mmCIF file of C-alpha atoms in Angstrom:
data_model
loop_
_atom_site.group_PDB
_atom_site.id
_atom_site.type_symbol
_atom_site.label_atom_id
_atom_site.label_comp_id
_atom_site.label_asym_id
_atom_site.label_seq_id
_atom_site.Cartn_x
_atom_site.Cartn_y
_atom_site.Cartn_z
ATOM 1 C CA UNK A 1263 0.000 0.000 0.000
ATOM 2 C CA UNK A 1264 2.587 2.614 1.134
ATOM 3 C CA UNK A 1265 4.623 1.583 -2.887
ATOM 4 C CA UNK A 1266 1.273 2.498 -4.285
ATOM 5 C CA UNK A 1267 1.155 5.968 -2.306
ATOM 6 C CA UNK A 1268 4.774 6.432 -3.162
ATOM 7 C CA UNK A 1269 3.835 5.995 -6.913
ATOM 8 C CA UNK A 1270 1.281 8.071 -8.395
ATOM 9 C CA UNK A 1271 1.643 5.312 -11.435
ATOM 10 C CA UNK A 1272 0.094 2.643 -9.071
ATOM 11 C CA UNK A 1273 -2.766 4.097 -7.969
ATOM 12 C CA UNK A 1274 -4.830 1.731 -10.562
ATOM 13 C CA UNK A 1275 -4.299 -0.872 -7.557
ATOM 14 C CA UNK A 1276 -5.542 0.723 -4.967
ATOM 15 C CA UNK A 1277 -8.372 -1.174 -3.550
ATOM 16 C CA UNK A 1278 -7.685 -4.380 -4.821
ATOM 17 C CA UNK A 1279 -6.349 -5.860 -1.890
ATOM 18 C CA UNK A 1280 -9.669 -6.348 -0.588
ATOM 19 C CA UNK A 1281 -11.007 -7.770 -3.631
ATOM 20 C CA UNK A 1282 -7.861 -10.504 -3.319
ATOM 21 C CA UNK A 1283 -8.727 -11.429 0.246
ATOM 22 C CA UNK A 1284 -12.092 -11.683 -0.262
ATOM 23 C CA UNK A 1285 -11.548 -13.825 -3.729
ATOM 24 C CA UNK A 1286 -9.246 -16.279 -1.918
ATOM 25 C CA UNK A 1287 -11.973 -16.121 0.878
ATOM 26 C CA UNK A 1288 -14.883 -17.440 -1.373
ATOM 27 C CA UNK A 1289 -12.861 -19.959 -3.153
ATOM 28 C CA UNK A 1290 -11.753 -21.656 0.626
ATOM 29 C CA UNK A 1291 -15.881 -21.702 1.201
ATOM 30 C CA UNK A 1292 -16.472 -23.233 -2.062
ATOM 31 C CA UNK A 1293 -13.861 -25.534 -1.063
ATOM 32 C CA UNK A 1294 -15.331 -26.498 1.815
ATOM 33 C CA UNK A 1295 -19.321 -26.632 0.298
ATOM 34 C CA UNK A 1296 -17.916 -29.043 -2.322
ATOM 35 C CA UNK A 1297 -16.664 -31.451 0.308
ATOM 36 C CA UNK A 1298 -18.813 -34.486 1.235
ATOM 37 C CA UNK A 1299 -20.375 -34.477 4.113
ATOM 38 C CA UNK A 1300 -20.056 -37.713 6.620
ATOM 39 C CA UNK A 1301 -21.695 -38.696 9.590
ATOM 40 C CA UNK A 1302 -19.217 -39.509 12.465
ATOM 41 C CA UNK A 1303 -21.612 -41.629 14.136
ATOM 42 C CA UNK A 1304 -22.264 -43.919 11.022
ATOM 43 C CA UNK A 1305 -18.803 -44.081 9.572
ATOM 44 C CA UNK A 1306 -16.217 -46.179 10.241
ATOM 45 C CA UNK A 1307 -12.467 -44.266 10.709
ATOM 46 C CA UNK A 1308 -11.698 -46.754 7.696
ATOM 47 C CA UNK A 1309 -14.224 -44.926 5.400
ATOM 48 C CA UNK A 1310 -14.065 -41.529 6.956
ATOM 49 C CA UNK A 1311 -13.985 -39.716 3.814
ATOM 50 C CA UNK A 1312 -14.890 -35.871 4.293
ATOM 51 C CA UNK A 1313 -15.672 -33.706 6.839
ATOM 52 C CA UNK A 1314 -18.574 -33.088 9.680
ATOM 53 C CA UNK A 1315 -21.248 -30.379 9.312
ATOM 54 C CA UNK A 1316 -19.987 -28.999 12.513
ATOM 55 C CA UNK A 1317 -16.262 -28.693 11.353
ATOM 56 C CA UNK A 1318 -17.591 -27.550 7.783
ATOM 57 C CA UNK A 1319 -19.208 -24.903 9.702
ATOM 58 C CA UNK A 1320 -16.469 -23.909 11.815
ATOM 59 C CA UNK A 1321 -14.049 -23.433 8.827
ATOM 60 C CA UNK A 1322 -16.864 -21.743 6.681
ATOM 61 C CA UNK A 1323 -17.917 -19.165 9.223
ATOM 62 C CA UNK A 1324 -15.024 -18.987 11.699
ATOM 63 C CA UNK A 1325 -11.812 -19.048 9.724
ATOM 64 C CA UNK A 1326 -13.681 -18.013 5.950
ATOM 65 C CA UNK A 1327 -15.290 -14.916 7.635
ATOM 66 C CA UNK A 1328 -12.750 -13.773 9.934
ATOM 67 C CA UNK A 1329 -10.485 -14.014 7.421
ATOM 68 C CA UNK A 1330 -12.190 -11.894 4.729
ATOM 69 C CA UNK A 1331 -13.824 -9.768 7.347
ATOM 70 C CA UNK A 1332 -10.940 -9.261 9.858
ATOM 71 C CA UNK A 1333 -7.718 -9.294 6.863
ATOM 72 C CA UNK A 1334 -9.721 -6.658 4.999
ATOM 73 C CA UNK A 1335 -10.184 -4.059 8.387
ATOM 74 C CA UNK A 1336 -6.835 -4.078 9.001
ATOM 75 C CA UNK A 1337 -5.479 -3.684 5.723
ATOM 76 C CA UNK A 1338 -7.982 -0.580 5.595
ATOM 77 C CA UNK A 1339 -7.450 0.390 8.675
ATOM 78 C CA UNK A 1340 -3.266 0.437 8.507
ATOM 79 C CA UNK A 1341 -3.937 2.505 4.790
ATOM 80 C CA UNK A 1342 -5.512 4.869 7.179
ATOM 81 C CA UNK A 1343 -3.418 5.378 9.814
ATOM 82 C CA UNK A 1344 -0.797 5.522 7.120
#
């Protein structure tokens, strides 16, 4: 951020770090809604193939949306303060 400040020629990419983060955000959640879904009750560890709804959720809303939410505010907020 502080090159792109530096270089008037640059200023065409200012703004697109939050696009990135949020890009890499929605393929990790499409990721994670294309996985199969398995019931740890019914499956064997032998043909454990996938991942729980509760860890699905976890990752999805936990790490997926503090990580576009929480990358994006401080990236903002450091271009700020800067």
């Amino acid at each position: 951020t502080r090159k792109i400040q530096e270089r008037p020629s640059l200023s065409y990419f200012a703004g697109w770090h939050t696009a990135g983060i949020n890009i890499v955000g929605s393929f990790v959640l499409g990721t994670l809604a294309g996985m199969p879904t398995v019931d740890p009750a019914a499956a064997s560890l032998d043909q454990h193939r996938g991942i729980t709804a509760r860890s699905r959720l976890c990752m999805g809303v936990g790490f997926c949306g503090s990580f576009t939410t929480f990358s994006t505010f401080s990236v903002d907020v450091v271009t700020m303060l800067g």
